[in-house]
Amino acid sequence: MWLARGAVCTTPQPGQPGQPALLLPTLSDAAAVALLRGQAELLTRARLLFAGNTSCARLRALDFTLQALGPAPAGAAGGGAMYELRYRSDRGNEARVAVRQHRAELTAWNVSCPAP
């Protein structure tokens, strides 16, 4: 894993691990590293939230790839720092996972799945 604030100088080749993800403005490097390290586990936990959200329930079993990460939009519920992970499914659907940070713990807090 590496962080690049400017243009990405290379992209992974087929069969090579890694996928670039957009870092949204105002996200600190420390927060970005914590989110990147925990994103797979956060997505797994968020799948439980998918079942309770009518717009996300049908996407629960799809494969997702991280597309972007950054601060949650203004007005996101919950105390502590709030972040957003944006995923794209293998079928082109988008899922957004709101993540709450309390001390060093990251928790999948809410999900939304905009209509395609």
Backbone as CSV, one residue per row, in Angstrom:
resi,resn,N_x,N_y,N_z,CA_x,CA_y,CA_z,C_x,C_y,C_z
1,MET,0.848,-1.163,0.000,0.000,0.000,0.000,0.896,1.229,0.000
2,TRP,0.508,2.216,-0.792,1.186,3.507,-0.731,0.159,4.595,-0.962
3,LEU,0.458,5.797,-0.446,-0.416,6.948,-0.611,0.208,7.887,-1.618
4,ALA,-0.585,8.339,-2.569,-0.123,9.294,-3.571,-1.143,10.419,-3.625
5,ARG,-0.725,11.603,-3.257,-1.628,12.757,-3.280,-1.726,13.367,-4.672
6,GLY,-0.758,13.102,-5.525,-0.783,13.639,-6.877,-1.279,12.582,-7.849
7,ALA,-0.808,12.680,-9.065,-1.181,11.700,-10.085,-0.546,10.350,-9.754
8,VAL,-1.264,9.291,-10.045,-0.741,7.944,-9.824,0.210,7.627,-10.964
9,CYS,1.423,7.186,-10.604,2.443,6.971,-11.624,2.339,5.600,-12.283
10,THR,1.632,4.680,-11.673,1.491,3.351,-12.253,0.188,2.731,-11.783
11,THR,-0.314,1.811,-12.544,-1.493,1.055,-12.135,-1.135,-0.413,-12.109
12,PRO,-1.780,-1.185,-11.245,-1.466,-2.603,-11.176,-1.765,-3.311,-12.495
13,GLN,-0.937,-4.249,-12.825,-1.137,-5.064,-14.017,-2.063,-6.222,-13.676
14,PRO,-2.717,-6.844,-14.658,-3.591,-7.979,-14.371,-2.833,-9.052,-13.588
15,GLY,-3.484,-9.549,-12.538,-2.873,-10.559,-11.699,-1.999,-10.000,-10.593
16,GLN,-1.742,-8.696,-10.621,-0.917,-8.052,-9.603,-1.850,-7.482,-8.530
17,PRO,-1.531,-7.689,-7.234,-2.427,-7.177,-6.200,-2.434,-5.656,-6.175
18,GLY,-3.535,-5.121,-5.723,-3.630,-3.675,-5.565,-4.605,-3.058,-6.537
19,GLN,-5.285,-2.035,-6.074,-6.253,-1.315,-6.881,-6.222,0.127,-6.404
20,PRO,-6.036,1.099,-7.294,-6.022,2.486,-6.836,-7.394,2.907,-6.307
21,ALA,-7.397,3.736,-5.280,-8.626,4.287,-4.718,-8.428,5.791,-4.578
22,LEU,-9.464,6.534,-4.864,-9.427,7.990,-4.794,-9.438,8.441,-3.337
23,LEU,-8.482,9.289,-2.971,-8.469,9.903,-1.642,-9.181,11.241,-1.754
24,LEU,-10.312,11.374,-1.082,-11.065,12.617,-1.143,-10.372,13.686,-0.304
25,PRO,-10.547,14.965,-0.649,-9.848,16.049,0.053,-10.116,16.039,1.555
26,THR,-9.202,16.598,2.284,-9.227,16.791,3.742,-9.121,15.499,4.541
27,LEU,-8.734,14.417,3.925,-8.517,13.169,4.657,-7.038,13.102,5.020
28,SER,-6.754,12.994,6.314,-5.356,12.946,6.749,-4.720,11.622,6.337
29,ASP,-3.399,11.620,6.228,-2.690,10.388,5.877,-2.931,9.297,6.911
30,ALA,-2.937,9.658,8.202,-3.155,8.664,9.263,-4.538,8.032,9.145
31,ALA,-5.558,8.850,8.873,-6.914,8.322,8.709,-6.997,7.454,7.460
32,ALA,-6.355,7.883,6.375,-6.366,7.102,5.136,-5.734,5.735,5.346
33,VAL,-4.600,5.684,6.036,-3.924,4.407,6.288,-4.806,3.500,7.139
34,ALA,-5.423,4.050,8.198,-6.298,3.245,9.056,-7.483,2.692,8.271
35,LEU,-8.094,3.524,7.424,-9.233,3.073,6.622,-8.817,2.025,5.595
36,LEU,-7.682,2.236,4.946,-7.215,1.267,3.954,-6.890,-0.076,4.596
37,ARG,-6.266,-0.041,5.751,-5.936,-1.292,6.441,-7.181,-2.033,6.906
38,GLY,-8.219,-1.301,7.304,-9.415,-1.938,7.845,-10.567,-2.078,6.881
39,GLN,-10.404,-1.635,5.630,-11.552,-1.573,4.724,-12.172,-2.928,4.424
40,ALA,-11.399,-3.985,4.312,-11.975,-5.308,4.018,-12.849,-5.782,5.175
41,GLU,-12.372,-5.617,6.393,-13.157,-6.014,7.566,-14.388,-5.124,7.721
42,LEU,-14.244,-3.829,7.447,-15.383,-2.919,7.524,-16.456,-3.293,6.506
43,LEU,-16.056,-3.687,5.303,-17.026,-4.113,4.298,-17.744,-5.376,4.758
44,THR,-17.015,-6.312,5.339,-17.636,-7.542,5.844,-18.676,-7.212,6.909
45,ARG,-18.346,-6.323,7.822,-19.300,-5.924,8.865,-20.469,-5.141,8.286
46,ALA,-20.207,-4.352,7.258,-21.267,-3.553,6.640,-22.287,-4.426,5.924
47,ARG,-21.907,-5.615,5.500,-22.853,-6.503,4.817,-24.050,-6.836,5.705
48,LEU,-23.863,-6.844,7.021,-24.990,-7.029,7.937,-25.936,-5.839,7.862
49,LEU,-25.382,-4.642,7.693,-26.208,-3.444,7.552,-26.936,-3.425,6.208
50,PHE,-26.340,-4.021,5.178,-26.976,-4.079,3.855,-28.347,-4.741,3.963
51,ALA,-28.432,-5.823,4.762,-29.678,-6.579,4.867,-30.815,-5.717,5.408
52,GLY,-30.518,-4.751,6.258,-31.542,-3.906,6.837,-31.865,-2.662,6.033
53,ASN,-31.231,-2.483,4.894,-31.451,-1.311,4.055,-32.052,-1.790,2.732
54,THR,-33.296,-1.390,2.450,-33.985,-1.925,1.273,-33.263,-1.630,-0.039
55,SER,-32.561,-0.509,-0.133,-31.854,-0.206,-1.382,-30.551,-0.987,-1.508
56,CYS,-30.060,-1.566,-0.402,-28.787,-2.299,-0.418,-28.945,-3.811,-0.296
57,ALA,-30.097,-4.284,0.148,-30.258,-5.706,0.478,-29.891,-6.621,-0.686
58,ARG,-30.278,-6.276,-1.894,-30.003,-7.149,-3.043,-28.527,-7.163,-3.439
59,LEU,-27.743,-6.221,-2.921,-26.321,-6.133,-3.257,-25.434,-6.844,-2.242
60,ARG,-26.021,-7.356,-1.200,-25.264,-7.880,-0.057,-24.208,-8.910,-0.441
61,ALA,-24.496,-9.784,-1.382,-23.582,-10.887,-1.711,-22.623,-10.569,-2.860
62,LEU,-22.696,-9.378,-3.437,-21.837,-9.054,-4.578,-20.395,-8.811,-4.143
63,ASP,-19.477,-8.937,-5.089,-18.073,-8.605,-4.846,-17.896,-7.102,-5.051
64,PHE,-17.206,-6.451,-4.117,-16.997,-5.011,-4.180,-15.519,-4.682,-4.217
65,THR,-15.199,-3.571,-4.879,-13.846,-3.028,-4.930,-13.900,-1.603,-4.397
66,LEU,-12.962,-1.265,-3.529,-12.896,0.088,-2.982,-12.587,1.077,-4.103
67,GLN,-13.384,2.144,-4.193,-13.193,3.166,-5.219,-12.683,4.482,-4.644
68,ALA,-13.162,4.842,-3.443,-12.784,6.131,-2.852,-12.968,6.090,-1.345
69,LEU,-12.235,6.962,-0.666,-12.401,7.106,0.773,-12.167,8.550,1.150
70,GLY,-12.892,8.991,2.172,-12.758,10.367,2.614,-13.643,10.638,3.801
71,PRO,-13.741,11.900,4.199,-14.618,12.246,5.312,-16.079,12.056,4.905
72,ALA,-16.922,11.722,5.876,-18.350,11.559,5.597,-18.953,12.926,5.282
73,PRO,-20.021,12.939,4.491,-20.694,14.209,4.204,-21.184,14.864,5.496
74,ALA,-21.321,16.160,5.476,-21.815,16.892,6.645,-23.178,16.348,7.048
75,GLY,-23.393,16.269,8.333,-24.678,15.787,8.832,-24.710,14.300,9.091
76,ALA,-23.605,13.592,8.893,-23.572,12.165,9.183,-23.753,11.972,10.685
77,ALA,-24.593,11.010,11.056,-24.914,10.773,12.462,-23.751,10.127,13.195
78,GLY,-23.756,10.271,14.501,-22.763,9.588,15.329,-21.713,10.548,15.849
79,GLY,-21.187,10.233,17.032,-20.117,11.032,17.607,-18.782,10.526,17.101
80,GLY,-17.752,11.291,17.324,-16.431,10.895,16.846,-16.276,11.255,15.381
81,ALA,-15.142,10.906,14.831,-14.871,11.194,13.419,-15.679,10.244,12.539
82,MET,-16.228,10.763,11.460,-16.999,9.950,10.520,-16.326,10.001,9.153
83,TYR,-16.211,8.837,8.540,-15.596,8.701,7.222,-16.552,7.966,6.301
84,GLU,-16.232,7.985,5.013,-17.043,7.269,4.034,-16.134,6.460,3.120
85,LEU,-16.491,5.197,2.941,-15.829,4.321,1.978,-16.812,4.102,0.836
86,ARG,-16.360,4.320,-0.390,-17.216,4.111,-1.565,-16.722,2.884,-2.315
87,TYR,-17.644,1.984,-2.586,-17.326,0.737,-3.267,-18.112,0.635,-4.566
88,ARG,-17.562,-0.105,-5.523,-18.251,-0.427,-6.778,-18.287,-1.941,-6.871
89,SER,-19.467,-2.485,-7.184,-19.616,-3.938,-7.280,-19.158,-4.437,-8.644
90,ASP,-19.030,-5.738,-8.753,-18.661,-6.342,-10.030,-19.761,-6.178,-11.070
91,ARG,-20.942,-5.744,-10.650,-22.054,-5.486,-11.579,-22.287,-3.997,-11.803
92,GLY,-21.399,-3.161,-11.254,-21.484,-1.723,-11.484,-22.304,-0.946,-10.472
93,ASN,-22.824,-1.604,-9.435,-23.590,-0.912,-8.403,-22.652,-0.210,-7.432
94,GLU,-23.123,0.900,-6.871,-22.325,1.644,-5.894,-22.871,1.408,-4.494
95,ALA,-21.977,1.285,-3.532,-22.348,1.183,-2.121,-21.449,2.122,-1.334
96,ARG,-22.047,2.828,-0.402,-21.298,3.752,0.451,-21.438,3.291,1.895
97,VAL,-20.305,3.159,2.554,-20.283,2.712,3.945,-19.792,3.865,4.809
98,ALA,-20.651,4.322,5.729,-20.247,5.333,6.703,-19.507,4.615,7.822
99,VAL,-18.351,5.151,8.186,-17.489,4.537,9.195,-17.290,5.530,10.332
100,ARG,-17.521,5.058,11.545,-17.326,5.893,12.733,-16.012,5.503,13.391
101,GLN,-15.215,6.502,13.729,-13.983,6.248,14.465,-14.142,6.778,15.880
102,HIS,-13.988,5.880,16.840,-13.992,6.257,18.255,-12.695,5.745,18.843
103,ARG,-11.824,6.674,19.213,-10.454,6.355,19.628,-9.777,5.636,18.472
104,ALA,-9.281,4.417,18.681,-8.586,3.710,17.596,-9.496,2.723,16.873
105,GLU,-10.771,2.647,17.274,-11.684,1.650,16.706,-12.499,2.226,15.552
106,LEU,-12.544,1.491,14.448,-13.371,1.851,13.293,-14.574,0.917,13.256
107,THR,-15.768,1.491,13.069,-16.999,0.711,13.056,-17.820,1.071,11.828
108,ALA,-18.297,0.055,11.098,-19.237,0.297,10.002,-20.526,0.799,10.644
109,TRP,-20.933,2.020,10.312,-22.007,2.695,11.024,-23.315,2.701,10.241
110,ASN,-23.228,2.877,8.942,-24.428,2.975,8.111,-24.044,2.662,6.673
111,VAL,-25.020,2.283,5.859,-24.776,2.029,4.442,-25.827,2.746,3.609
112,SER,-25.453,3.087,2.398,-26.408,3.619,1.424,-25.998,3.114,0.051
113,CYS,-26.986,2.884,-0.765,-26.747,2.361,-2.113,-27.573,3.188,-3.089
114,PRO,-26.968,4.226,-3.675,-27.701,5.060,-4.628,-28.211,4.236,-5.807
115,ALA,-29.370,4.609,-6.309,-29.925,3.918,-7.475,-29.004,4.130,-8.668
116,PRO,-28.812,3.089,-9.489,-27.913,3.231,-10.657,-28.455,4.183,-11.696
